[in-house]
Each structure stands twice: as C-alpha cells, then as structure tokens.
Amino acid sequence: MNKVRAYLSTLLIAALVITSLPVAAAPASSTTDLVSTQSVLANDGAQADRERIHQLLNRADIQDELVKQGVDLDEVEARVAALSDAEAQQMANQLEELPAGAGVVGALFAVFIILLVTDILGLTDVYPFTR
C-alpha cells in the first residue's frame, strides 16, 4: 500500500506541475493589451474604404482609361495601399459623392490628382512633366 501511495503522490505532483506550466509561462495581462471598440471600428472602416477603392480600380473601363493616360496599374495599387486611413476615407467619400454617369471621369480625376501630388512631392516618378 505504501508503494502505491508513493507512486500516486509522485504522479499527482507531476500532474500538478505539468498543468501549471502554461499558466506560469503566460505573460501577465495589462490594460495596454486591451483594444478599444473605436479602434476596431476605425480599422474596419478603413478596410472597407480601401475595398471600395479597389472595387472601382478593378473595373475594366477604369483600368483602360488609366492605361490610356499612361499610368502603371501596379503603381496605382501601391499608392492606394500606401494611403493613410484618413486619405482612404476621403477618397472613398469623394468617389461616392460623384454624380451618376460621371463616376469614371471623376474617379480618374481623383486618381490623377493623387498621383500628381505624390509625384510633385517626390514620392513617386510617374509623370515626367513634374520635374
């Protein structure tokens, strides 16, 4: 009986040590690890704005017009990805406010202006006339 008790107590101690390891290895949580609802909603909103811009830029008629203007489509994608959340929201709002029928022209104008401004600032090299 003493042998069984010794084995059981050793086994019980080992089980307690093993089950307590993940708890001991887990980092202490702090209030800085919490994510606010506003930041999650803002991130979702920014992602939705970028999706609207990408949907518009994936249209064949818009891509054809951008190519006619001499704009590289990969460069446009890179610039849209580089937009800040506020810029993406502003661009998506401007695209939504365009009157019916003028969507393509207005969208192309908005993309042209964004490309022109980043080219003038020296961030990109799309238009040769900005030098």
PDB file of C-alpha atoms in Angstrom:
ATOM      1  CA  MET A   1       0.000   0.000   0.000  1.00  0.00           C
ATOM      2  CA  ASN A   2       2.835   2.374   0.787  1.00  0.00           C
ATOM      3  CA  LYS A   3       4.322   1.690  -2.643  1.00  0.00           C
ATOM      4  CA  VAL A   4       1.040   2.590  -4.366  1.00  0.00           C
ATOM      5  CA  ARG A   5       0.731   5.726  -2.243  1.00  0.00           C
ATOM      6  CA  ALA A   6       4.293   6.775  -3.175  1.00  0.00           C
ATOM      7  CA  TYR A   7       3.613   6.278  -6.886  1.00  0.00           C
ATOM      8  CA  LEU A   8       0.297   8.099  -6.713  1.00  0.00           C
ATOM      9  CA  SER A   9       1.726  11.042  -4.817  1.00  0.00           C
ATOM     10  CA  THR A  10       4.615  11.308  -7.292  1.00  0.00           C
ATOM     11  CA  LEU A  11       2.177  11.089 -10.196  1.00  0.00           C
ATOM     12  CA  LEU A  12      -0.103  13.696  -8.610  1.00  0.00           C
ATOM     13  CA  ILE A  13       2.779  16.106  -8.061  1.00  0.00           C
ATOM     14  CA  ALA A  14       3.963  15.641 -11.654  1.00  0.00           C
ATOM     15  CA  ALA A  15       0.435  16.241 -12.965  1.00  0.00           C
ATOM     16  CA  LEU A  16       0.101  19.428 -10.920  1.00  0.00           C
ATOM     17  CA  VAL A  17       3.457  20.728 -12.139  1.00  0.00           C
ATOM     18  CA  ILE A  18       2.685  19.953 -15.781  1.00  0.00           C
ATOM     19  CA  THR A  19      -0.766  21.537 -15.717  1.00  0.00           C
ATOM     20  CA  SER A  20       0.552  24.677 -14.049  1.00  0.00           C
ATOM     21  CA  LEU A  21       3.267  25.297 -16.664  1.00  0.00           C
ATOM     22  CA  PRO A  22       1.112  27.146 -19.235  1.00  0.00           C
ATOM     23  CA  VAL A  23      -0.231  29.416 -16.525  1.00  0.00           C
ATOM     24  CA  ALA A  24       3.268  30.211 -15.285  1.00  0.00           C
ATOM     25  CA  ALA A  25       4.544  30.806 -18.822  1.00  0.00           C
ATOM     26  CA  ALA A  26       1.669  33.092 -19.831  1.00  0.00           C
ATOM     27  CA  PRO A  27       2.551  36.798 -19.788  1.00  0.00           C
ATOM     28  CA  ALA A  28       0.838  38.989 -17.268  1.00  0.00           C
ATOM     29  CA  SER A  29      -2.004  40.879 -18.891  1.00  0.00           C
ATOM     30  CA  SER A  30      -2.167  44.615 -18.596  1.00  0.00           C
ATOM     31  CA  THR A  31      -4.598  47.302 -19.632  1.00  0.00           C
ATOM     32  CA  THR A  32      -2.389  48.248 -22.614  1.00  0.00           C
ATOM     33  CA  ASP A  33      -3.195  44.895 -24.231  1.00  0.00           C
ATOM     34  CA  LEU A  34      -6.872  45.784 -24.493  1.00  0.00           C
ATOM     35  CA  VAL A  35      -8.206  47.022 -27.813  1.00  0.00           C
ATOM     36  CA  SER A  36     -10.917  49.634 -27.772  1.00  0.00           C
ATOM     37  CA  THR A  37     -14.102  49.298 -29.759  1.00  0.00           C
ATOM     38  CA  GLN A  38     -13.395  52.562 -31.550  1.00  0.00           C
ATOM     39  CA  SER A  39     -10.037  51.346 -32.825  1.00  0.00           C
ATOM     40  CA  VAL A  40     -11.571  48.112 -34.117  1.00  0.00           C
ATOM     41  CA  LEU A  41     -14.384  50.014 -35.843  1.00  0.00           C
ATOM     42  CA  ALA A  42     -11.938  52.521 -37.313  1.00  0.00           C
ATOM     43  CA  ASN A  43      -9.794  49.710 -38.662  1.00  0.00           C
ATOM     44  CA  ASP A  44     -12.850  48.001 -40.178  1.00  0.00           C
ATOM     45  CA  GLY A  45     -13.987  51.289 -41.709  1.00  0.00           C
ATOM     46  CA  ALA A  46     -10.568  51.936 -43.217  1.00  0.00           C
ATOM     47  CA  GLN A  47     -10.517  48.429 -44.659  1.00  0.00           C
ATOM     48  CA  ALA A  48     -13.997  48.959 -46.141  1.00  0.00           C
ATOM     49  CA  ASP A  49     -12.864  52.248 -47.719  1.00  0.00           C
ATOM     50  CA  ARG A  50      -9.870  50.537 -49.311  1.00  0.00           C
ATOM     51  CA  GLU A  51     -12.129  47.758 -50.606  1.00  0.00           C
ATOM     52  CA  ARG A  52     -14.423  50.327 -52.272  1.00  0.00           C
ATOM     53  CA  ILE A  53     -11.419  51.972 -53.922  1.00  0.00           C
ATOM     54  CA  HIS A  54     -10.090  48.607 -55.093  1.00  0.00           C
ATOM     55  CA  GLN A  55     -13.505  47.629 -56.488  1.00  0.00           C
ATOM     56  CA  LEU A  56     -13.567  50.811 -58.516  1.00  0.00           C
ATOM     57  CA  LEU A  57      -9.991  50.418 -59.731  1.00  0.00           C
ATOM     58  CA  ASN A  58     -10.637  46.795 -60.740  1.00  0.00           C
ATOM     59  CA  ARG A  59     -13.266  47.844 -63.274  1.00  0.00           C
ATOM     60  CA  ALA A  60     -12.103  47.263 -66.846  1.00  0.00           C
ATOM     61  CA  ASP A  61     -13.207  50.677 -68.140  1.00  0.00           C
ATOM     62  CA  ILE A  62     -11.275  52.491 -65.428  1.00  0.00           C
ATOM     63  CA  GLN A  63      -8.179  50.367 -65.945  1.00  0.00           C
ATOM     64  CA  ASP A  64      -8.335  51.026 -69.707  1.00  0.00           C
ATOM     65  CA  GLU A  65      -8.589  54.757 -69.122  1.00  0.00           C
ATOM     66  CA  LEU A  66      -5.686  54.737 -66.674  1.00  0.00           C
ATOM     67  CA  VAL A  67      -3.532  52.850 -69.186  1.00  0.00           C
ATOM     68  CA  LYS A  68      -4.514  55.395 -71.872  1.00  0.00           C
ATOM     69  CA  GLN A  69      -3.364  58.155 -69.511  1.00  0.00           C
ATOM     70  CA  GLY A  70       0.000  56.390 -69.156  1.00  0.00           C
ATOM     71  CA  VAL A  71      -0.472  55.297 -65.568  1.00  0.00           C
ATOM     72  CA  ASP A  72       1.003  51.991 -64.402  1.00  0.00           C
ATOM     73  CA  LEU A  73      -1.708  49.907 -62.720  1.00  0.00           C
ATOM     74  CA  ASP A  74       0.768  48.352 -60.291  1.00  0.00           C
ATOM     75  CA  GLU A  75       1.825  51.842 -59.243  1.00  0.00           C
ATOM     76  CA  VAL A  76      -1.799  52.761 -58.577  1.00  0.00           C
ATOM     77  CA  GLU A  77      -2.257  49.679 -56.408  1.00  0.00           C
ATOM     78  CA  ALA A  78       0.902  50.517 -54.480  1.00  0.00           C
ATOM     79  CA  ARG A  79      -0.246  54.074 -53.903  1.00  0.00           C
ATOM     80  CA  VAL A  80      -3.682  53.011 -52.733  1.00  0.00           C
ATOM     81  CA  ALA A  81      -2.006  50.616 -50.308  1.00  0.00           C
ATOM     82  CA  ALA A  82       0.199  53.476 -49.072  1.00  0.00           C
ATOM     83  CA  LEU A  83      -2.745  55.786 -48.346  1.00  0.00           C
ATOM     84  CA  SER A  84      -3.337  56.602 -44.725  1.00  0.00           C
ATOM     85  CA  ASP A  85      -6.697  55.672 -43.234  1.00  0.00           C
ATOM     86  CA  ALA A  86      -7.884  59.297 -43.410  1.00  0.00           C
ATOM     87  CA  GLU A  87      -6.807  59.634 -47.054  1.00  0.00           C
ATOM     88  CA  ALA A  88      -8.531  56.367 -47.977  1.00  0.00           C
ATOM     89  CA  GLN A  89     -11.710  57.535 -46.257  1.00  0.00           C
ATOM     90  CA  GLN A  90     -11.571  60.897 -48.041  1.00  0.00           C
ATOM     91  CA  MET A  91     -11.009  59.261 -51.427  1.00  0.00           C
ATOM     92  CA  ALA A  92     -13.821  56.733 -50.882  1.00  0.00           C
ATOM     93  CA  ASN A  93     -16.195  59.524 -49.830  1.00  0.00           C
ATOM     94  CA  GLN A  94     -15.312  61.580 -52.906  1.00  0.00           C
ATOM     95  CA  LEU A  95     -15.919  58.583 -55.128  1.00  0.00           C
ATOM     96  CA  GLU A  96     -19.354  58.057 -53.563  1.00  0.00           C
ATOM     97  CA  GLU A  97     -20.345  61.716 -53.944  1.00  0.00           C
ATOM     98  CA  LEU A  98     -19.757  61.768 -57.700  1.00  0.00           C
ATOM     99  CA  PRO A  99     -22.900  62.286 -59.747  1.00  0.00           C
ATOM    100  CA  ALA A 100     -24.310  59.380 -61.724  1.00  0.00           C
ATOM    101  CA  GLY A 101     -22.639  58.977 -65.108  1.00  0.00           C
ATOM    102  CA  ALA A 102     -19.595  60.983 -64.074  1.00  0.00           C
ATOM    103  CA  GLY A 103     -18.150  58.233 -61.910  1.00  0.00           C
ATOM    104  CA  VAL A 104     -15.439  57.147 -64.314  1.00  0.00           C
ATOM    105  CA  VAL A 105     -14.276  60.652 -65.154  1.00  0.00           C
ATOM    106  CA  GLY A 106     -14.369  61.770 -61.539  1.00  0.00           C
ATOM    107  CA  ALA A 107     -12.597  58.652 -60.331  1.00  0.00           C
ATOM    108  CA  LEU A 108      -9.901  59.067 -62.950  1.00  0.00           C
ATOM    109  CA  PHE A 109      -9.536  62.706 -61.997  1.00  0.00           C
ATOM    110  CA  ALA A 110      -9.192  61.795 -58.315  1.00  0.00           C
ATOM    111  CA  VAL A 111      -6.568  59.145 -59.096  1.00  0.00           C
ATOM    112  CA  PHE A 112      -4.751  61.581 -61.405  1.00  0.00           C
ATOM    113  CA  ILE A 113      -4.651  64.266 -58.692  1.00  0.00           C
ATOM    114  CA  ILE A 114      -3.388  61.822 -56.074  1.00  0.00           C
ATOM    115  CA  LEU A 115      -0.687  60.563 -58.432  1.00  0.00           C
ATOM    116  CA  LEU A 116       0.245  64.122 -59.405  1.00  0.00           C
ATOM    117  CA  VAL A 117       0.569  65.290 -55.793  1.00  0.00           C
ATOM    118  CA  THR A 118       2.716  62.320 -54.783  1.00  0.00           C
ATOM    119  CA  ASP A 119       4.844  62.855 -57.895  1.00  0.00           C
ATOM    120  CA  ILE A 120       5.375  66.543 -57.108  1.00  0.00           C
ATOM    121  CA  LEU A 121       6.329  65.644 -53.544  1.00  0.00           C
ATOM    122  CA  GLY A 122       8.966  63.308 -54.957  1.00  0.00           C
ATOM    123  CA  LEU A 123       7.441  60.165 -53.510  1.00  0.00           C
ATOM    124  CA  THR A 124       6.956  58.607 -56.948  1.00  0.00           C
ATOM    125  CA  ASP A 125       8.088  59.034 -60.511  1.00  0.00           C
ATOM    126  CA  VAL A 126       5.031  58.652 -62.776  1.00  0.00           C
ATOM    127  CA  TYR A 127       4.723  61.878 -64.757  1.00  0.00           C
ATOM    128  CA  PRO A 128       7.818  63.277 -66.486  1.00  0.00           C
ATOM    129  CA  PHE A 129       6.375  66.808 -66.633  1.00  0.00           C
ATOM    130  CA  THR A 130       6.648  67.291 -62.860  1.00  0.00           C
ATOM    131  CA  ARG A 131      10.428  67.634 -62.908  1.00  0.00           C
TER     132      ARG A 131
END
